[in-house]
Short mmCIF file of C-alpha atoms in Angstrom, two decimals:
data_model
loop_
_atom_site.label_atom_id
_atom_site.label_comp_id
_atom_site.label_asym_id
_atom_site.label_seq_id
_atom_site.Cartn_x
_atom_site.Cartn_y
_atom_site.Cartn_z
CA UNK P 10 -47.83 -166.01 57.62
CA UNK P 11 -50.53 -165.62 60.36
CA UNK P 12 -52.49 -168.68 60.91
CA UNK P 13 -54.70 -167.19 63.85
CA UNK P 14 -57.02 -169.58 64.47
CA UNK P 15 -54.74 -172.37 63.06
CA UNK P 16 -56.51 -173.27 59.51
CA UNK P 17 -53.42 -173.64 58.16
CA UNK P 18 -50.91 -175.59 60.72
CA UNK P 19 -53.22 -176.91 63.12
CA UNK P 20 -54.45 -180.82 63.91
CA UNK P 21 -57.21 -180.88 61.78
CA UNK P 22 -59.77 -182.69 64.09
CA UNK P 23 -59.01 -180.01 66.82
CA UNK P 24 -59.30 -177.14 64.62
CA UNK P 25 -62.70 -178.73 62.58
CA UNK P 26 -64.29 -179.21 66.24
CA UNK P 27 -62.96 -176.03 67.53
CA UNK P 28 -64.93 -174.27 64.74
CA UNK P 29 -67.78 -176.27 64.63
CA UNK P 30 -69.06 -176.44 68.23
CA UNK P 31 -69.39 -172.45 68.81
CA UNK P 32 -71.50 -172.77 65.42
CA UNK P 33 -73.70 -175.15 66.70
CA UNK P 34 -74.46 -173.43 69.75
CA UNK P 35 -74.88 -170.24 67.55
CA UNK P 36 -77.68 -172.06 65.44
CA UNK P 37 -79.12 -173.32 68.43
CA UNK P 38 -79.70 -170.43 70.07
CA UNK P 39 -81.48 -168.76 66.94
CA UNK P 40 -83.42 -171.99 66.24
CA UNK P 41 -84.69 -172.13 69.93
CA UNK P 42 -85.69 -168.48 69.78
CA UNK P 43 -87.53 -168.87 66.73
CA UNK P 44 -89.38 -171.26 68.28
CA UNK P 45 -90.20 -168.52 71.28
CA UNK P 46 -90.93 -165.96 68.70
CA UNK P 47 -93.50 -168.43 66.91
CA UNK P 48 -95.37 -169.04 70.59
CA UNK P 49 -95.97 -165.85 71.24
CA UNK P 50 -97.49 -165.08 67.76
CA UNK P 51 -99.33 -167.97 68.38
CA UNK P 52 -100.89 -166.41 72.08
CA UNK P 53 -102.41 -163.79 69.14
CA UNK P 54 -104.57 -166.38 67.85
CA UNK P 55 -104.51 -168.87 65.11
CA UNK P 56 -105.01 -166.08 62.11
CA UNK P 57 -101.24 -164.20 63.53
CA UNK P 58 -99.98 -167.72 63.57
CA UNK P 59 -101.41 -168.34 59.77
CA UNK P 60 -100.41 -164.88 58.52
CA UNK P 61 -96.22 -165.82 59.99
CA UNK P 62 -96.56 -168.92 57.76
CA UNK P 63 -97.47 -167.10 54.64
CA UNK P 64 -94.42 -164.85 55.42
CA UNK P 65 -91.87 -168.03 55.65
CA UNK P 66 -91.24 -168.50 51.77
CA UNK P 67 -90.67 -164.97 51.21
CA UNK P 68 -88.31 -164.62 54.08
CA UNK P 69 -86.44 -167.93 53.29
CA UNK P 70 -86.23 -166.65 49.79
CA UNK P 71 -84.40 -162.81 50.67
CA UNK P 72 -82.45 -164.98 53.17
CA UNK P 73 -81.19 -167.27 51.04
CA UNK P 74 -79.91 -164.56 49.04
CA UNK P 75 -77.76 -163.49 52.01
CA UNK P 76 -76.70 -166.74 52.47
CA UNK P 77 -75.76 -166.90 49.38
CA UNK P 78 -73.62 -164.18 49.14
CA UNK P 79 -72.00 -165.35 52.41
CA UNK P 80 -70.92 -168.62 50.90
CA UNK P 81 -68.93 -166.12 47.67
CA UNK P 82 -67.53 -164.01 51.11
CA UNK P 83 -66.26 -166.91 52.95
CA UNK P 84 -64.65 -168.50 50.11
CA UNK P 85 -62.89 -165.67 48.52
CA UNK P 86 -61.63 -164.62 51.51
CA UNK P 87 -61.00 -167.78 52.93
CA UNK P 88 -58.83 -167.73 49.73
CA UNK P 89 -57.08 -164.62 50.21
CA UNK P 90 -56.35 -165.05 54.29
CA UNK P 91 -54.44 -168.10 53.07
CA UNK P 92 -52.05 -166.15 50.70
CA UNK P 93 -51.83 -163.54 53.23
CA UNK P 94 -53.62 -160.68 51.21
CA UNK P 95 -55.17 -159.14 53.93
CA UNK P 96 -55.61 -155.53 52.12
CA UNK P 97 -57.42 -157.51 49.54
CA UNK P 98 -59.58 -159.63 52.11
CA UNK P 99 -60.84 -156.30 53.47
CA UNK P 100 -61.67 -155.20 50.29
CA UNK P 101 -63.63 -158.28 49.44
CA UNK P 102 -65.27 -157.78 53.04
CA UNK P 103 -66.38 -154.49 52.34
CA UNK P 104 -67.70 -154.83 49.54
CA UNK P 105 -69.22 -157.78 49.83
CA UNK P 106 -71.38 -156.27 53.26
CA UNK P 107 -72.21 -153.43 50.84
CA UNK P 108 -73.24 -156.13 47.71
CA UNK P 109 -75.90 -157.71 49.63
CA UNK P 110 -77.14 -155.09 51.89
CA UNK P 111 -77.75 -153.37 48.28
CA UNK P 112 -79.34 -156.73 46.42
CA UNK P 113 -81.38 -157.08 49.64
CA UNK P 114 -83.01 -153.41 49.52
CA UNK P 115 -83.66 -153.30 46.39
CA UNK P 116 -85.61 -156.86 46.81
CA UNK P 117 -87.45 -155.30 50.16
CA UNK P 118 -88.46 -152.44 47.97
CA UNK P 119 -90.00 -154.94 45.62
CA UNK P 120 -91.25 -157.07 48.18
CA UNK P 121 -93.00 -153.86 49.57
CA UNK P 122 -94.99 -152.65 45.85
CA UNK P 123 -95.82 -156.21 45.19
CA UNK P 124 -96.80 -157.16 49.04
CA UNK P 125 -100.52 -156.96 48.32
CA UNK P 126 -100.76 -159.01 45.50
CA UNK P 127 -97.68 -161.48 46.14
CA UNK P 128 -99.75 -162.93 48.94
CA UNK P 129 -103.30 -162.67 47.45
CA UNK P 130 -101.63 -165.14 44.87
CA UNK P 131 -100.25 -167.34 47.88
CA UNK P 132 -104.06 -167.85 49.11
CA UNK P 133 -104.19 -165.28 52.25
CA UNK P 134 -108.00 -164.24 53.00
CA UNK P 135 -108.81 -160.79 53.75
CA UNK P 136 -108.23 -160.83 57.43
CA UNK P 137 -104.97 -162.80 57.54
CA UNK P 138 -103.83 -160.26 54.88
CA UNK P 139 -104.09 -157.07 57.00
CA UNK P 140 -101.97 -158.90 59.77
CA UNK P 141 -99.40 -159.77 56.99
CA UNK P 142 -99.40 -156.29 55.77
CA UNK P 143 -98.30 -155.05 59.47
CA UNK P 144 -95.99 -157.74 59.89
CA UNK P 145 -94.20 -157.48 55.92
CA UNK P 146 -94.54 -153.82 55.90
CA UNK P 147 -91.99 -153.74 59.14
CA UNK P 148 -89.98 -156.66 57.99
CA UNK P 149 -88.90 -155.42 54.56
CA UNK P 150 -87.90 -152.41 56.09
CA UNK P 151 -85.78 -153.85 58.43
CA UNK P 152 -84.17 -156.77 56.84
CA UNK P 153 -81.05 -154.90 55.46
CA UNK P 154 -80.41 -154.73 58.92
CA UNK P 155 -80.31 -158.69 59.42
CA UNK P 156 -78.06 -158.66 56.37
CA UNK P 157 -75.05 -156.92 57.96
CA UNK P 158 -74.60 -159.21 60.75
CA UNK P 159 -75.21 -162.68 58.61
CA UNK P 160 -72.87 -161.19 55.49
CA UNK P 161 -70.38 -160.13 58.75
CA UNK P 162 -70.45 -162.94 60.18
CA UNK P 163 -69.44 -164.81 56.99
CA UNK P 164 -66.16 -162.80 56.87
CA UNK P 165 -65.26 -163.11 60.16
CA UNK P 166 -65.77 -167.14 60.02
CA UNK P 167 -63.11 -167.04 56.60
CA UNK P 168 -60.66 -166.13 59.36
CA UNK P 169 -61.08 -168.81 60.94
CA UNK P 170 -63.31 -167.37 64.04
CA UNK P 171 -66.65 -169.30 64.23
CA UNK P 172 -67.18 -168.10 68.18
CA UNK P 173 -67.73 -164.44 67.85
CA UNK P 174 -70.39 -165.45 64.77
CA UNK P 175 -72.10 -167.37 67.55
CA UNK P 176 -72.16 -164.38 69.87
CA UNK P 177 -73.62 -162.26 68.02
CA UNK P 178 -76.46 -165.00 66.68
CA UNK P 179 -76.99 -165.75 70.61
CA UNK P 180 -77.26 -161.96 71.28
CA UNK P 181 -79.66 -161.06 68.47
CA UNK P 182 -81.77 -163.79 69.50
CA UNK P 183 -81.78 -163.17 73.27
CA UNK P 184 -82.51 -159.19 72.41
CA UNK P 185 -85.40 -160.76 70.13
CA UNK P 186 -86.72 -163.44 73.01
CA UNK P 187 -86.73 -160.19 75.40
CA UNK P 188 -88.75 -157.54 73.30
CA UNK P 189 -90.75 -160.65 72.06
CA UNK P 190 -93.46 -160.24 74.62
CA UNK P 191 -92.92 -156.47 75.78
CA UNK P 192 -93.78 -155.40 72.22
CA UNK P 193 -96.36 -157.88 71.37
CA UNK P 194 -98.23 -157.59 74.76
CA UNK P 195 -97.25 -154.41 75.85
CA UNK P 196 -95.46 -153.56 79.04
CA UNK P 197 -95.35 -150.25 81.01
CA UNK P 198 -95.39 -147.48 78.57
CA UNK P 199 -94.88 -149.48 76.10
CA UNK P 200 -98.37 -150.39 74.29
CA UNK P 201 -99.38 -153.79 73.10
CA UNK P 202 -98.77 -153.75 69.23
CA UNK P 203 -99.82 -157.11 68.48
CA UNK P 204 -97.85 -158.93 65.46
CA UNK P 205 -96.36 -155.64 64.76
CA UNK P 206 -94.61 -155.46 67.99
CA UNK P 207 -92.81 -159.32 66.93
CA UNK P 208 -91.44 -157.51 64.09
CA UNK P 209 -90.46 -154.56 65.73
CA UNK P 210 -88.68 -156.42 68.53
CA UNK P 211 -86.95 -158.60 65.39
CA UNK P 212 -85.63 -155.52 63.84
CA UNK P 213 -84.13 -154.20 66.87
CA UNK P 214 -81.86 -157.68 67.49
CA UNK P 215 -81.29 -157.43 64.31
CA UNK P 216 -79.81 -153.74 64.82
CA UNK P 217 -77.73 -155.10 68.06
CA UNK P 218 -76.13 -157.94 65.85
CA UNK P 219 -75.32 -155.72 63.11
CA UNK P 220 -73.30 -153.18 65.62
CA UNK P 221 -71.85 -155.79 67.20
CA UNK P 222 -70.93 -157.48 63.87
CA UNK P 223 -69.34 -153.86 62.47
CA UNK P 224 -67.71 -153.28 65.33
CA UNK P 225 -65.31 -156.59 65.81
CA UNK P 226 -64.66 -156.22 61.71
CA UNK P 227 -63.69 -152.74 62.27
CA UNK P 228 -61.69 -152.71 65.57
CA UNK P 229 -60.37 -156.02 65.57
CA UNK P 230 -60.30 -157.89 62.73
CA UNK P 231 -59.77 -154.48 60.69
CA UNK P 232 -61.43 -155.76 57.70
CA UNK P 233 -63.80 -152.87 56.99
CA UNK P 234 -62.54 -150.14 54.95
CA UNK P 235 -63.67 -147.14 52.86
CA UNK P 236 -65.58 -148.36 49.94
CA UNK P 237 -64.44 -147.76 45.96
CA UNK P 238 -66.43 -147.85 43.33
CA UNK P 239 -64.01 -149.22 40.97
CA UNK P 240 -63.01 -152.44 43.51
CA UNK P 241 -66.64 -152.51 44.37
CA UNK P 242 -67.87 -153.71 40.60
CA UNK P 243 -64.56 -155.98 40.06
CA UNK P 244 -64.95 -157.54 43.81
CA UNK P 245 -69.24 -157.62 42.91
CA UNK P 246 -68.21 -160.12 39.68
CA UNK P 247 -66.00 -162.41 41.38
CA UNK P 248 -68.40 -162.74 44.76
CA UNK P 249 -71.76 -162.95 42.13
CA UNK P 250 -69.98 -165.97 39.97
CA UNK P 251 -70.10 -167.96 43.69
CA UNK P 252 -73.16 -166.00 45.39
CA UNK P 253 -75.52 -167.18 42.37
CA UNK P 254 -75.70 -170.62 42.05
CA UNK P 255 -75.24 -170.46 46.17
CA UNK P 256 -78.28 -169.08 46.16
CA UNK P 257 -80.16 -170.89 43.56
CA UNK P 258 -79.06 -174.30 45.67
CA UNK P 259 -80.71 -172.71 48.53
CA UNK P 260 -83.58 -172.26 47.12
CA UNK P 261 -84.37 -176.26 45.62
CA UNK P 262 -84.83 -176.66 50.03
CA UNK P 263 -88.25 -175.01 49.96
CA UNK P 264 -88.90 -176.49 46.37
CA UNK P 265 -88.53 -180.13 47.21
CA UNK P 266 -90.43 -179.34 50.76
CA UNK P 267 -93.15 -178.30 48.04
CA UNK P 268 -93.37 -181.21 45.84
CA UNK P 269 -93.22 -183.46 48.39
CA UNK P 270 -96.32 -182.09 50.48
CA UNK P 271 -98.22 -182.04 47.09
CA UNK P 272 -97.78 -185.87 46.90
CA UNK P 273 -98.66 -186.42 50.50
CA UNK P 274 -101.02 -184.15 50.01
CA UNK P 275 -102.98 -187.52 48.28
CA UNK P 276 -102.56 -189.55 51.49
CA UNK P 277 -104.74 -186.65 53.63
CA UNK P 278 -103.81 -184.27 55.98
CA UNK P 279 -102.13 -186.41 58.32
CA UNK P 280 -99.71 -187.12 55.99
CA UNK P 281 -98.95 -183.59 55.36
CA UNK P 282 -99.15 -182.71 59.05
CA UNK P 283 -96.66 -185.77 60.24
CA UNK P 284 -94.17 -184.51 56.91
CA UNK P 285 -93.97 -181.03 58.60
CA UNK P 286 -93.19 -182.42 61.99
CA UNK P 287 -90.59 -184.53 60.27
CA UNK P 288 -89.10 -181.92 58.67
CA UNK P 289 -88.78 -179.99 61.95
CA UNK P 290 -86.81 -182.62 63.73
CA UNK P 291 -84.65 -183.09 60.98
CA UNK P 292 -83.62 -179.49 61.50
CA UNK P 293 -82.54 -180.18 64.66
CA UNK P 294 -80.88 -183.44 64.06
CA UNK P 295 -78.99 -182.03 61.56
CA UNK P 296 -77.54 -179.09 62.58
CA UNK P 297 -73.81 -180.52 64.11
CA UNK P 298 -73.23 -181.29 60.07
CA UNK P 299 -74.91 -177.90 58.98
CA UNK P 300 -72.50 -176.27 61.70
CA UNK P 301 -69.77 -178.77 60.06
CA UNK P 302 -70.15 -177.55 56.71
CA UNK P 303 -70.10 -173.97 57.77
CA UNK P 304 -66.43 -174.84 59.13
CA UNK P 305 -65.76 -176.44 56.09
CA UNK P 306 -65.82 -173.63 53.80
CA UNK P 307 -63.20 -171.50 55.14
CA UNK P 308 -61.09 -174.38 56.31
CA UNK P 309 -60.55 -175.79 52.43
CA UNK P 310 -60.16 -172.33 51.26
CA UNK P 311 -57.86 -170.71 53.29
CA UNK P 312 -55.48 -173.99 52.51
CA UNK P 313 -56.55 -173.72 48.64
CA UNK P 314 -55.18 -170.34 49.06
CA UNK P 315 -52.27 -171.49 50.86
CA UNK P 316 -51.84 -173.90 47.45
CA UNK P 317 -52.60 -177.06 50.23
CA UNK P 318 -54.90 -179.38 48.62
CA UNK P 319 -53.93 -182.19 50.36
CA UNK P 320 -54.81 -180.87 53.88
CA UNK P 321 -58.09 -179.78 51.97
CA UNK P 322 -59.38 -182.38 51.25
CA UNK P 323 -58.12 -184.24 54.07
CA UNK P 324 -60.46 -181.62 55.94
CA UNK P 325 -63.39 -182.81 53.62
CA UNK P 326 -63.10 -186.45 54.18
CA UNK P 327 -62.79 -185.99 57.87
CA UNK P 328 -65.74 -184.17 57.79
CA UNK P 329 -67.56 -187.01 55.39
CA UNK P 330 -66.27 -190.01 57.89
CA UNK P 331 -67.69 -187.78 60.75
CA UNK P 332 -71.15 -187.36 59.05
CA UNK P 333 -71.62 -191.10 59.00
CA UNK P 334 -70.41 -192.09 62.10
CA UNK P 335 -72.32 -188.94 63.98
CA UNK P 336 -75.71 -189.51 62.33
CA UNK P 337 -75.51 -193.39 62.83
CA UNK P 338 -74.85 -193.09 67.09
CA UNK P 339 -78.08 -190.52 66.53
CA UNK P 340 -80.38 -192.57 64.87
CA UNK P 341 -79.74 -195.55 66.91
CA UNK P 342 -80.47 -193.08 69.97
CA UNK P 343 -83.76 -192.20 68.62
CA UNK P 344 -84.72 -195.05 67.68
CA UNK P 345 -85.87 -196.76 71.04
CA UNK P 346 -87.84 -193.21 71.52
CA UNK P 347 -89.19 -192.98 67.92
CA UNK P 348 -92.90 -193.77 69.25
CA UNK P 349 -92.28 -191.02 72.12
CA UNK P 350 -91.27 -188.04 69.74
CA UNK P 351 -94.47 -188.86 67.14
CA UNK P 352 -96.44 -188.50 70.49
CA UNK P 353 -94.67 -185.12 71.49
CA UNK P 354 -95.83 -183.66 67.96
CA UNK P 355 -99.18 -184.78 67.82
CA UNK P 356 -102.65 -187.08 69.46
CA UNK P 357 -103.42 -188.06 65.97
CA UNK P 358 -103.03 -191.25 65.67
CA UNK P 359 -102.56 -191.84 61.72
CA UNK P 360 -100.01 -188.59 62.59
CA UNK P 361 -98.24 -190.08 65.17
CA UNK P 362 -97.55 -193.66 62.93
CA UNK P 363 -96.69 -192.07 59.98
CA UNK P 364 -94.15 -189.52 61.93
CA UNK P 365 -92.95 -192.85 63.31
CA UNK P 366 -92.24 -194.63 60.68
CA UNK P 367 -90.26 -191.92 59.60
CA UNK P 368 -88.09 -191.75 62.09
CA UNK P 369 -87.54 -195.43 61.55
CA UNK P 370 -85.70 -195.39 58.39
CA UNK P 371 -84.83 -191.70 57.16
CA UNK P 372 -82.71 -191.00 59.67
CA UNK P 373 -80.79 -193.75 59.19
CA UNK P 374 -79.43 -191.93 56.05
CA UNK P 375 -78.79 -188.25 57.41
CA UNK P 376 -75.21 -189.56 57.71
CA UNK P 377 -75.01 -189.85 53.78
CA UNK P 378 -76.86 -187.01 53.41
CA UNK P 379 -74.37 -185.45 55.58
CA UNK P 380 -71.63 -186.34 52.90
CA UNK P 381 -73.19 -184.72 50.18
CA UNK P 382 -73.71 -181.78 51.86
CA UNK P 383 -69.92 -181.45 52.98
CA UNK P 384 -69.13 -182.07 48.96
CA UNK P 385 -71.79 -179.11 48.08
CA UNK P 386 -69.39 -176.89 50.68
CA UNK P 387 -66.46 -178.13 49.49
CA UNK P 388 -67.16 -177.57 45.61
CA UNK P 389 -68.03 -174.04 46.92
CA UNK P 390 -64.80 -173.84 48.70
CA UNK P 391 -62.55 -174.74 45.66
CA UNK P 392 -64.73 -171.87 43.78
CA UNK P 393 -66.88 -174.66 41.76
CA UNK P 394 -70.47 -173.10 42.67
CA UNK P 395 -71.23 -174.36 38.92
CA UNK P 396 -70.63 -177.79 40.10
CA UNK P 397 -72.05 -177.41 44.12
CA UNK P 398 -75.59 -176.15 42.48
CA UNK P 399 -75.71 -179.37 39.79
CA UNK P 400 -75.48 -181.68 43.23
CA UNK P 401 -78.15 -179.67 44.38
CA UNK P 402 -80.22 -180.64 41.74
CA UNK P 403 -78.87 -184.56 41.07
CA UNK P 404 -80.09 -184.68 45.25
CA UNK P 405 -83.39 -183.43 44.05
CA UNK P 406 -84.02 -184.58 40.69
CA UNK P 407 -82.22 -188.17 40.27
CA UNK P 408 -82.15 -189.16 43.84
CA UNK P 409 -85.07 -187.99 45.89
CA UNK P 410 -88.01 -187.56 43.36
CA UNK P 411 -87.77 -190.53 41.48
CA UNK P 412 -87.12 -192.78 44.78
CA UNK P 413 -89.51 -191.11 46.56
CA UNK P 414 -92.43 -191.25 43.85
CA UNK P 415 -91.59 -195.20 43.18
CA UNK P 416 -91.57 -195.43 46.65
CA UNK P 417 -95.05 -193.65 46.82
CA UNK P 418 -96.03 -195.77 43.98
CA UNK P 419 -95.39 -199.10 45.87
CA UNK P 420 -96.35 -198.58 49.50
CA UNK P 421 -97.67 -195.04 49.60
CA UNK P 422 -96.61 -193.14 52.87
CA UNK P 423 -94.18 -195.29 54.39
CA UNK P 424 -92.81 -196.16 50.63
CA UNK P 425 -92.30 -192.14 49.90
CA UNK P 426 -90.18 -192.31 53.83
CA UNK P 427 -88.08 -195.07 52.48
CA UNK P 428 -87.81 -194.08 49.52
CA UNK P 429 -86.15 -190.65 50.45
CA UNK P 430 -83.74 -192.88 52.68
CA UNK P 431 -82.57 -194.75 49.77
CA UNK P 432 -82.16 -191.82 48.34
CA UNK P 433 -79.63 -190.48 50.43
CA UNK P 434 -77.93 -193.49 50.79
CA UNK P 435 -77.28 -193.24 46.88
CA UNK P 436 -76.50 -189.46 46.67
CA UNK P 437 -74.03 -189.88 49.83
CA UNK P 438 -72.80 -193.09 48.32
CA UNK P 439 -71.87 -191.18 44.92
CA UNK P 440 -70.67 -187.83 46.39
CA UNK P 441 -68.35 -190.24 48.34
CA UNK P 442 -66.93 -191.47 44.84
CA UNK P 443 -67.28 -188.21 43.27
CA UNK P 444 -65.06 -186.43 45.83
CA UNK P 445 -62.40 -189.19 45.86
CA UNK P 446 -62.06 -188.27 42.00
CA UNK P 447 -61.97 -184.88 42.53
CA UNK P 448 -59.41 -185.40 45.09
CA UNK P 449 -56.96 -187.29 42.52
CA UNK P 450 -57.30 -184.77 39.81
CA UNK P 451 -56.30 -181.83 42.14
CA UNK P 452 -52.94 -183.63 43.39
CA UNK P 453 -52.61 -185.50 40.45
CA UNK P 454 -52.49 -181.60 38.65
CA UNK P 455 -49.95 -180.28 41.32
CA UNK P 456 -47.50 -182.86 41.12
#
């Protein structure tokens, strides 16, 4: 049996760190030029600026679908790499790249009829609506382009291979940092189109990714073949029954962001505004274990496959142990400059002590957050998406709300902070447990 990229054979530690560095780099890139893409809307004027943040929960939504189906790709074919089915690997890869570039079009289409009136409901005034209209009209068009390269690079990490997935994130976003301000601005020939021109110069990255994406699965990794109807439906079912409740678990993120800015919402603005800056340095502290868990998924497949449990979830736990110990060393590095980040993010000065006091105590618990997301990969790995989404929700619903709103109840902002730390101290706390059962049923049933 090939074992490549050493899934299979290889020291665990090496081969976890060997996949999850190139990832992190990957998100970094796309996360950093994001942030470029958002400053040069922003040179437009504040109404471009507002009328990119109306677009975010309809783009996080038709991502998440993506994503979603990349988590059924991963794991099925994680699955088959490690019984050495390759023929059936490239089927799933196929038609799994076809699967969501379809669900995707046909939810751009929709997106496109109901663009008007979707974000009318949202609140956009007149003006800010024409400059979403430009800006939407472009982007659903597009976006089955930005589906072949995430849904590719989903098969090509089952193998094993998380550099070349970072490649092609870094090139799409350097492509997309370059036309940025040449399309926006204008340069040359080229005439200034304004917030049209940011989602022109989007579209084309995403065109670059996706040939660069098609061409390693075709050429190298020879997982692309001619697609059959038949296989298509039967591989469709088995991806969906994963893809679903992948997707729905994406989807409670910009839920509980919801409810929890309605609550703060109580406290004023500052509140709300020092909550969003939160939330964006969380992203970034966060993303070794999102990087982790991306490793993850392939890793306990491809040795589920290979009917080796036991080095599964001895991949799972190492990543678990990891989260704590990793978030810990970061939170007691941020700690001494707690008051200097709330500065970097606003003058306020109600902002700036209530973004404080939340990096006081919530990041203190990332690590256990960390371990329940690396049991939400891993129940997706051993094809228990059933399972994955209900942790989504116990995070949500029995953790974070209720510790959050007693919390709230009891010292209002700086309660609802350490209230959402407690809260992931209990939800890590249990995963912990509920993976150390899980673990003893699955050897327990081999032997």
């Amino acid at each position: 049996m090939q074992d490549k990229h050493g899934l299979l054979t290889g020291s665990i530690p090496l081969v976890l760190r060997q996949m999850t560095v190139p990832m992190t780099f990957g998100m970094v890139a796309i996360f950093l030029f994001n942030l470029v893409d958002t400053f040069f809307v922003s040179m437009l004027g504040t109404q471009a600026l507002a009328a990119i943040s109306f677009t975010f929960p309809v783009t996080f939504i038709i991502n998440s679908i993506t994503m979603g189906i990349g988590i059924g790709i991963s794991t099925q074919i994680g699955y088959l790499m490690g019984r050495a089915k390759n023929n059936n690997a490239s089927s799933i890869a196929t038609h799994g790249i076809l699967l969501a570039v379809v669900i995707v079009s046909l939810a751009s289409m929709l997106g496109l009829i109901t663009l008007k009136p979707l974000f009318i409901a949202l609140g956009a005034e007149p003006d800010t609506l024409l400059m979403i209209h430009q800006y939407m009209s472009i982007w659903y068009c597009a976006v089955p382009l930005l589906v072949i390269p995430m849904a590719g690079n989903s098969v090509i990490r089952a193998t094993g291979d998380t550099k070349t997935p970072a490649k092609i994130m870094i090139l799409s976003g350097v492509i997309n940092g370059v036309l940025d301000p040449i399309f926006i601005f204008g340069f040359g020939p080229i005439p200034a189109l304004g917030i049209k021109g940011a989602a022109l110069a989007s579209a084309i990255s995403w065109l670059g990714a996706s040939c660069y994406a098609v061409y390693i699965l075709l050429k190298r990794e020879k997982l692309i073949i001619m697609p059959n109807v038949n296989s298509f439906w039967r591989d469709s079912s088995k991806l969906l029954k994963i893809s679903i409740p992948a997707t729905l678990s994406n989807t409670l993120i910009p839920i509980s962001g919801a409810i929890f800015i309605a609550v703060l919402s109580q406290y004023g603005t500052e509140a709300v505004a020092a909550f969003g800056a939160a939330q964006r340095i969380e992203s970034i502290l966060l993303l070794v274990l999102m990087s982790l868990t991306s490793a993850l998924t392939p890793f306990i497949a491809q040795n589920m496959g290979a009917n080796n449990p036991s080095r599964s979830f001895a991949g799972l736990f190492m990543g678990m142990r990891f989260a704590i110990i990793f978030q810990t060393i970061i939170f007691l590095m941020i700690v001494p400059l707690s008051s200097y980040i709330a500065s970097l993010f606003s003058q306020d000065g109600n902002v700036k002590t209530f973004l404080w006091q939340y990096l006081l105590c919530v990041p203190l618990s990332y690590g256990f957050q960390g371990v329940m997301m690396m049991l939400v990969s891993g129940l997706n790995a051993l094809k228990k998406p059933i399972n994955a989404f209900l942790w989504s929700c116990a995070r949500l619903f029995i953790f974070m709300l209720p510790c959050a709103l007693i919390g709230s109840f009891l010292h209002q902002v700086s309660g609802l902070f350490l209230g959402i730390a407690v809260a992931n101290i209990l939800g890590g706390i249990t995963s912990y447990c509920y993976a150390i059962k899980l673990r003893r049923t699955h050897l327990s049933s081999e032997d």
